PDB file of C-alpha atoms in Angstrom:
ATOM      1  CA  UNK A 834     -17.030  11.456   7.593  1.00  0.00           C
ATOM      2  CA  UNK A 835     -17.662   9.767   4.380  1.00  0.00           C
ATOM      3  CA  UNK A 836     -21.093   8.845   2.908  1.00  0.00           C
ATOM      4  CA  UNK A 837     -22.385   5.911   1.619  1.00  0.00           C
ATOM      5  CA  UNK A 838     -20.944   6.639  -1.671  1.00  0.00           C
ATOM      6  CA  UNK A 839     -17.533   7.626   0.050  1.00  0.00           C
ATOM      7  CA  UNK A 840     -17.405  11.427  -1.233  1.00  0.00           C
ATOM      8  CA  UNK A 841     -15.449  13.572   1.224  1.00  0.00           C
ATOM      9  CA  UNK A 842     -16.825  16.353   2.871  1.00  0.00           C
ATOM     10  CA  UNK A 843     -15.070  19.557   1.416  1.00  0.00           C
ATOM     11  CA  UNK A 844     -13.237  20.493   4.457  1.00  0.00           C
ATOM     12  CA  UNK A 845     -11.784  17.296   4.389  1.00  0.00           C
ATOM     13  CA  UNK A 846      -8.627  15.561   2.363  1.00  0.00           C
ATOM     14  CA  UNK A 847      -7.162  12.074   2.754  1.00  0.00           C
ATOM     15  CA  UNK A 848      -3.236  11.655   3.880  1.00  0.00           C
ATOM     16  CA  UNK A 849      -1.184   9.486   5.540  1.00  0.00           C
ATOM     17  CA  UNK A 850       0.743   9.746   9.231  1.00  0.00           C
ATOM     18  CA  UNK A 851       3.946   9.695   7.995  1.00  0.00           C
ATOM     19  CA  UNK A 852       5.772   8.851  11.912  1.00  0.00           C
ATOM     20  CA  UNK A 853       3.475   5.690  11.904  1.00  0.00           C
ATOM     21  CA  UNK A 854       4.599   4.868   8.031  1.00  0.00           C
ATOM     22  CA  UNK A 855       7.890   5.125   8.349  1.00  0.00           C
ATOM     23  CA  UNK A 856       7.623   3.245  12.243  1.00  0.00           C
ATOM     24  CA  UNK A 857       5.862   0.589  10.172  1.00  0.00           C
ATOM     25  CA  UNK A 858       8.646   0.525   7.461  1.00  0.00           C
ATOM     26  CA  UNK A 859      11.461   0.346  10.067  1.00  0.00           C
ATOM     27  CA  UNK A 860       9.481  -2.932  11.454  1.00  0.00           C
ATOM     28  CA  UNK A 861       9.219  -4.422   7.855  1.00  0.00           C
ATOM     29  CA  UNK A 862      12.920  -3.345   7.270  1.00  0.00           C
ATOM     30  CA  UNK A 863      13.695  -5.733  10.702  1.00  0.00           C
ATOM     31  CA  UNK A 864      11.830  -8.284   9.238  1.00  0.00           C
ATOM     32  CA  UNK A 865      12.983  -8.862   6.094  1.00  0.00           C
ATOM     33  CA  UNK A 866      16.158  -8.732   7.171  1.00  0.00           C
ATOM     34  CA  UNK A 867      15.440 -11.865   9.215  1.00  0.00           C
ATOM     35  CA  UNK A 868      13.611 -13.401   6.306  1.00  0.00           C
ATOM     36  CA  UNK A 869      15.858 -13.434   4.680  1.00  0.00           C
ATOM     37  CA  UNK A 870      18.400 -14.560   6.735  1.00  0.00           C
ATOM     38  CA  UNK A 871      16.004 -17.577   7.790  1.00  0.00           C
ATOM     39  CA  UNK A 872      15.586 -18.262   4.053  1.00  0.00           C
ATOM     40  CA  UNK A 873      19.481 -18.584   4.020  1.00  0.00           C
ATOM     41  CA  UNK A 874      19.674 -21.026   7.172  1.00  0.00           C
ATOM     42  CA  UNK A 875      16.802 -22.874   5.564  1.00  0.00           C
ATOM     43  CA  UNK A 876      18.524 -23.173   2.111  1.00  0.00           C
ATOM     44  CA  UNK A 877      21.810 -24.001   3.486  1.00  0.00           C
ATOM     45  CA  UNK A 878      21.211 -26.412   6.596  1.00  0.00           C
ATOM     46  CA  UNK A 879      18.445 -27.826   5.662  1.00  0.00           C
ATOM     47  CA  UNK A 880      18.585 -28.402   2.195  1.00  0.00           C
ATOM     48  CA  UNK A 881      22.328 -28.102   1.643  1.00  0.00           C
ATOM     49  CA  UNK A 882      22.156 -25.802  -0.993  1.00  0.00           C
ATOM     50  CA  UNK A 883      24.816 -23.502  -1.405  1.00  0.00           C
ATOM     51  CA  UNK A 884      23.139 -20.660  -2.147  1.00  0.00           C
ATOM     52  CA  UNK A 885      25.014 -17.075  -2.018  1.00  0.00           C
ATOM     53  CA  UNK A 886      28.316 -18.858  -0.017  1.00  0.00           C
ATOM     54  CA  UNK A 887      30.797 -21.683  -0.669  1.00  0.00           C
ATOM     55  CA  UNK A 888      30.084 -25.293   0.873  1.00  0.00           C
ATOM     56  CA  UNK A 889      33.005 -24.656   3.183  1.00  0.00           C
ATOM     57  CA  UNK A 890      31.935 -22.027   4.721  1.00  0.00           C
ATOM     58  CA  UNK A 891      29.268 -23.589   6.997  1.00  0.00           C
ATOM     59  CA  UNK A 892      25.521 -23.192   7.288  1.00  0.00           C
ATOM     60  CA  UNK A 893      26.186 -18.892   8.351  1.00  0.00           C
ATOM     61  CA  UNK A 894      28.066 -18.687   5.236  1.00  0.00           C
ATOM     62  CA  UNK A 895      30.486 -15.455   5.009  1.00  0.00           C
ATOM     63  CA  UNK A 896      29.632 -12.137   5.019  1.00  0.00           C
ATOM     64  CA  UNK A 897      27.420 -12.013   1.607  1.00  0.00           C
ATOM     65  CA  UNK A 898      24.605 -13.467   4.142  1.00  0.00           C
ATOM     66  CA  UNK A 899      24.413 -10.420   6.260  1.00  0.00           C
ATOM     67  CA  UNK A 900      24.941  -8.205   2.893  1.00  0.00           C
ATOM     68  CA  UNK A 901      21.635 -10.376   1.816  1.00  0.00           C
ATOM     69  CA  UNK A 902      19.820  -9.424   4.719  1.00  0.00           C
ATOM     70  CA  UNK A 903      20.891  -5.597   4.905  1.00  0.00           C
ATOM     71  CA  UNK A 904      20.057  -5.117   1.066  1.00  0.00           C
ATOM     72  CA  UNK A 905      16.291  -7.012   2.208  1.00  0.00           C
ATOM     73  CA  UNK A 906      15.874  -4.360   4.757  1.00  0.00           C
ATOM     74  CA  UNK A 907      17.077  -1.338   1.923  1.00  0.00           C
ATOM     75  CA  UNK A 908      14.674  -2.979  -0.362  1.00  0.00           C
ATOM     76  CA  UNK A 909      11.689  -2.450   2.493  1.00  0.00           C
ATOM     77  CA  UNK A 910      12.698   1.130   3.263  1.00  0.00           C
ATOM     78  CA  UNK A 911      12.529   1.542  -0.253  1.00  0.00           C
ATOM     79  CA  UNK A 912       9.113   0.129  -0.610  1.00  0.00           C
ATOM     80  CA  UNK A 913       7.987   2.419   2.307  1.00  0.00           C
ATOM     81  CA  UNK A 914       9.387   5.680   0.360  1.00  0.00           C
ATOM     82  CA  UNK A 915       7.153   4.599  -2.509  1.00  0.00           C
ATOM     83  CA  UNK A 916       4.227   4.036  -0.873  1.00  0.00           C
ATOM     84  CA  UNK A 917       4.731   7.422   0.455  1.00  0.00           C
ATOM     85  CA  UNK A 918       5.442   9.003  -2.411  1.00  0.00           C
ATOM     86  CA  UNK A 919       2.099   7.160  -3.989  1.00  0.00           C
ATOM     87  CA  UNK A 920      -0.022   8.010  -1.196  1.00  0.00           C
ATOM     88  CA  UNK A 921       0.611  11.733  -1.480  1.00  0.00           C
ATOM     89  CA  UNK A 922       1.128  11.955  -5.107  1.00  0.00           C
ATOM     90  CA  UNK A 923      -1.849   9.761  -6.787  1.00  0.00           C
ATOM     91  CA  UNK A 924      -5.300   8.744  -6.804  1.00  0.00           C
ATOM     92  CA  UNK A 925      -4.650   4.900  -6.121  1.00  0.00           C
ATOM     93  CA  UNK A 926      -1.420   4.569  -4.405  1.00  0.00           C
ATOM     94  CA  UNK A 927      -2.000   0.995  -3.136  1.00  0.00           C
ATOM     95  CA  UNK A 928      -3.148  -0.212  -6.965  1.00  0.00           C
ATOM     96  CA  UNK A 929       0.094   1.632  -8.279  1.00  0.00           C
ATOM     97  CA  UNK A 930       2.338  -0.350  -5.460  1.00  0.00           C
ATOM     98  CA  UNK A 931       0.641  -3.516  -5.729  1.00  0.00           C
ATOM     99  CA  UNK A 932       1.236  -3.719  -9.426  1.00  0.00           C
ATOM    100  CA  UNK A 933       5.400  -2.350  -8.580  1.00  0.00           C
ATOM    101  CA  UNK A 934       5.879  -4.136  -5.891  1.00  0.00           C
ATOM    102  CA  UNK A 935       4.847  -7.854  -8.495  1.00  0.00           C
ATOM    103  CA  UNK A 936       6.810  -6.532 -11.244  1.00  0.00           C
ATOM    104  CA  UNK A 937       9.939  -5.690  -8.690  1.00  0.00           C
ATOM    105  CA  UNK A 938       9.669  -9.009  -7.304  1.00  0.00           C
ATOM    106  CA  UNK A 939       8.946 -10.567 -10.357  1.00  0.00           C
ATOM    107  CA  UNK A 940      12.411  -9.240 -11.587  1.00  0.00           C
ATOM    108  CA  UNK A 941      14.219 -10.457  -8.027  1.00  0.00           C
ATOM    109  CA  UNK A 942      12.825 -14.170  -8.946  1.00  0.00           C
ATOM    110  CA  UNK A 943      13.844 -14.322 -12.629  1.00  0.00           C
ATOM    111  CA  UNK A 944      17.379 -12.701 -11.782  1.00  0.00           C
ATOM    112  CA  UNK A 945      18.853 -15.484 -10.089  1.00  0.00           C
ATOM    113  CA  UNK A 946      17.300 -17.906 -12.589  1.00  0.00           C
ATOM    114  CA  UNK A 947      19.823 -16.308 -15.334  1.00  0.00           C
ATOM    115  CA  UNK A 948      23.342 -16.848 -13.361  1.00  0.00           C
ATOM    116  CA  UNK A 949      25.591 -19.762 -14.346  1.00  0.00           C
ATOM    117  CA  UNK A 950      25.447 -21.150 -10.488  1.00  0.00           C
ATOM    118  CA  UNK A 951      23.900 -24.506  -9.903  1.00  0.00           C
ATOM    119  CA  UNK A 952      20.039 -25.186 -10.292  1.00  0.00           C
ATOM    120  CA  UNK A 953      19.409 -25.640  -6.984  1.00  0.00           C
ATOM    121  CA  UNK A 954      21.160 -22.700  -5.830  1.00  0.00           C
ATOM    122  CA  UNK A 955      19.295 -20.603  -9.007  1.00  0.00           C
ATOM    123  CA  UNK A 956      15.911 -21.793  -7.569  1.00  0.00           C
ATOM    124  CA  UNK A 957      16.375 -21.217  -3.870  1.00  0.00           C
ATOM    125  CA  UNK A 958      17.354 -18.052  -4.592  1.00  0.00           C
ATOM    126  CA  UNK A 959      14.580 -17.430  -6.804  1.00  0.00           C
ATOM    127  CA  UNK A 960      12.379 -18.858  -3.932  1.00  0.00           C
ATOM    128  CA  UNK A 961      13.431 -16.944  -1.133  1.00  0.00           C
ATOM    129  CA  UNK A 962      13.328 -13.529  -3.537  1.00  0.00           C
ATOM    130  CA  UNK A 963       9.824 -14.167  -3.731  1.00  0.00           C
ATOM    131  CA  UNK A 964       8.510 -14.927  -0.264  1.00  0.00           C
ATOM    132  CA  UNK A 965      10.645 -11.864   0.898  1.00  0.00           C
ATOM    133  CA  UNK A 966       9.416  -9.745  -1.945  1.00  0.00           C
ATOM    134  CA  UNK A 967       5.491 -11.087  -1.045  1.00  0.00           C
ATOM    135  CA  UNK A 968       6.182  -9.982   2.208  1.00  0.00           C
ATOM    136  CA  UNK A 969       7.110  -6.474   1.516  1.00  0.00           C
ATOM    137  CA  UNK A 970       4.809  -6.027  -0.500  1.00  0.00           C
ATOM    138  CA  UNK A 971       1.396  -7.215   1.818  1.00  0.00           C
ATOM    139  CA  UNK A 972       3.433  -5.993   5.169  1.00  0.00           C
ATOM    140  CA  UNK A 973       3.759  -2.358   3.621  1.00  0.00           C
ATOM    141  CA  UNK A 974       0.394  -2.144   1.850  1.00  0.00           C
ATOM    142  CA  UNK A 975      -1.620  -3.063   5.103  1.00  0.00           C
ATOM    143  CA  UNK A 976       0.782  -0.634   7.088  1.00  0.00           C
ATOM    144  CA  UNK A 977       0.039   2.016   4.813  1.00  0.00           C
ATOM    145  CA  UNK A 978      -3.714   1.430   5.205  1.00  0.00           C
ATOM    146  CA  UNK A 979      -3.486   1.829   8.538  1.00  0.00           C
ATOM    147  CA  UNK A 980      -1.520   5.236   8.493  1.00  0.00           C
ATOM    148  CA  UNK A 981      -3.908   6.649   6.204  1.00  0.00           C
ATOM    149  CA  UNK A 982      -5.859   9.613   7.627  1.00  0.00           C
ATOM    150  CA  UNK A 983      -8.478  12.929   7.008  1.00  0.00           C
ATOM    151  CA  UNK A 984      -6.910  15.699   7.155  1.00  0.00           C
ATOM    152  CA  UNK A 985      -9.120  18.641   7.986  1.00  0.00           C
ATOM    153  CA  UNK A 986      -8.380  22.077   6.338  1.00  0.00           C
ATOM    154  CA  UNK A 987      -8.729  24.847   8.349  1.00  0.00           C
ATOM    155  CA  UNK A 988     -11.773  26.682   8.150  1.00  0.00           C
ATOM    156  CA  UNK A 989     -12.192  30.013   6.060  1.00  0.00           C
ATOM    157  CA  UNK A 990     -15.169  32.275   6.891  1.00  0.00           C
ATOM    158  CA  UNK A 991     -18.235  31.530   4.205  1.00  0.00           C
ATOM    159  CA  UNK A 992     -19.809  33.895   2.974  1.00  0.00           C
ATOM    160  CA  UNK A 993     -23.450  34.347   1.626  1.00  0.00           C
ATOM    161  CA  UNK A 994     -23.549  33.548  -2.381  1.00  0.00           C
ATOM    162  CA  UNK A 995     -23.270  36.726  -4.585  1.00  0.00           C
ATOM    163  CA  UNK A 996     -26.566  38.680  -4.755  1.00  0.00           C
ATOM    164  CA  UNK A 997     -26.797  37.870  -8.625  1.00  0.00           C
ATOM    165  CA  UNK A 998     -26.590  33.812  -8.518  1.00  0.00           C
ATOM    166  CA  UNK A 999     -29.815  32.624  -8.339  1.00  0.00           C
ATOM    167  CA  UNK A1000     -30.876  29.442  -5.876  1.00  0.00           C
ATOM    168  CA  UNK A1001     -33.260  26.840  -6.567  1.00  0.00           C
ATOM    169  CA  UNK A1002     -35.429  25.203  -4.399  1.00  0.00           C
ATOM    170  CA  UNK A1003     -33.594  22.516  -2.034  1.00  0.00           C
ATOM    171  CA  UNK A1004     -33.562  18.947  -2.949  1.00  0.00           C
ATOM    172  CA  UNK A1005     -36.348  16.895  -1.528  1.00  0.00           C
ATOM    173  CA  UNK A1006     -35.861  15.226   1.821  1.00  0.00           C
ATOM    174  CA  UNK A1007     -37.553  11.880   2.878  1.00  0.00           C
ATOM    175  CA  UNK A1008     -40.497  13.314   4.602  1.00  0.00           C
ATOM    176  CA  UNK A1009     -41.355  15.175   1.211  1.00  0.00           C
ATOM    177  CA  UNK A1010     -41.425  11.713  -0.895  1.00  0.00           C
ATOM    178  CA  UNK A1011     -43.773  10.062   1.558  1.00  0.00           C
ATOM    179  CA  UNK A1012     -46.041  13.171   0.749  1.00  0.00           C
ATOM    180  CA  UNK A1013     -45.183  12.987  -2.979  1.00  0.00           C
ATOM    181  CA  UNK A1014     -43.992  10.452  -5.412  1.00  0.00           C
ATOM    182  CA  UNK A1015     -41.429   7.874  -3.846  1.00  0.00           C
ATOM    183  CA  UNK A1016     -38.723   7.935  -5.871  1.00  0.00           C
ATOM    184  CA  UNK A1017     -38.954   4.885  -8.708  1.00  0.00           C
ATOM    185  CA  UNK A1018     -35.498   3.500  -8.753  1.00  0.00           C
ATOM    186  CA  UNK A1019     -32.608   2.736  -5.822  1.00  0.00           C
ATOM    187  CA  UNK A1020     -30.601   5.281  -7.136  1.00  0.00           C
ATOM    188  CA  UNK A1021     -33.189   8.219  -6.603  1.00  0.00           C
ATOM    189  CA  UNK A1022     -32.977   7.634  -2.974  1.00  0.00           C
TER     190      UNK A1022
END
């Protein structure tokens, strides 16, 4: 268990369950998918933009709309991977994602914005990068906060401290500062 200050016992390492990361990534995979392919239905029945399909080709479009939503779902198994990879591998993994994930999604809205299609079908596009990339990005940072564990490592016999070290006196406890000097500042607690 952690203290107040949240210092980690030294038996005891954060790490992630990897079955419930990857469980959570599949879900976020399924869900993009159909983000984006509501995004698509949105943009073209709705709004009549032709976004990612010829007019004549209905409000389904061809088959660049399932390609859309397959590459959605890559995009959030990727994001799982590298929140994996950052969880094991560095101090802050969900700062280093966060900041990723905005500059990967960042790149998905401006993309569209440079093709020689039609402004409406630049800015839909550019609209339904971002709510899918926003998505991925909160969906797999909470998941990964959840997975997040203490791993215990096993216990090795200790030993008394070498003869020649020499040991002070233990640190005061509370029933010694109510006989002495209570300590002056919150931080000497």
């Amino acid at each position: 268990m952690a203290d107040y200050y949240g210092n980690q016992p030294q038996d005891v390492r954060p790490g992630i369950d990897a079955r419930r990361l990857w469980a959570g990534g599949v879900a976020t995979a399924v869900v993009a998918a159909l983000l984006a392919v509501v995004g698509l239905l949105i943009a073209r029945g709705i709004f009549e933009v032709e976004v990612l399909a010829p007019k004549g080709e209905g409000v389904w479009g061809n088959a660049s709309t399932t390609t859309y939503a397959l590459v959605a779902a890559a995009v959030a198994l990727l994001a799982t991977g590298l929140m994996h990879l950052l969880s094991v591998a560095t101090p802050a993994p969900s700062q280093f994602f966060g900041w990723i994930m905005v500059l990967v999604t960042l790149i998905a809205v401006v993309l569209p914005l440079t093709l020689t299609v039609a402004p409406s079908a630049k800015i839909a596009t550019a609209a339904i990068n971002l709510v899918i990339g926003l998505v991925i990005a909160a969906v797999v940072n909470s998941m990964a906060a959840s997975a997040r564990t203490l791993h215990r490592r096993r216990s090795q016999q200790q030993s008394a401290p070498p003869p020649n070290r020499q040991q002070g006196p233990p640190p005061p406890t509370r029933q010694q500062w109510t006989q002495q000097d209570p300590p002056t500042r919150y931080y000497d607690r």
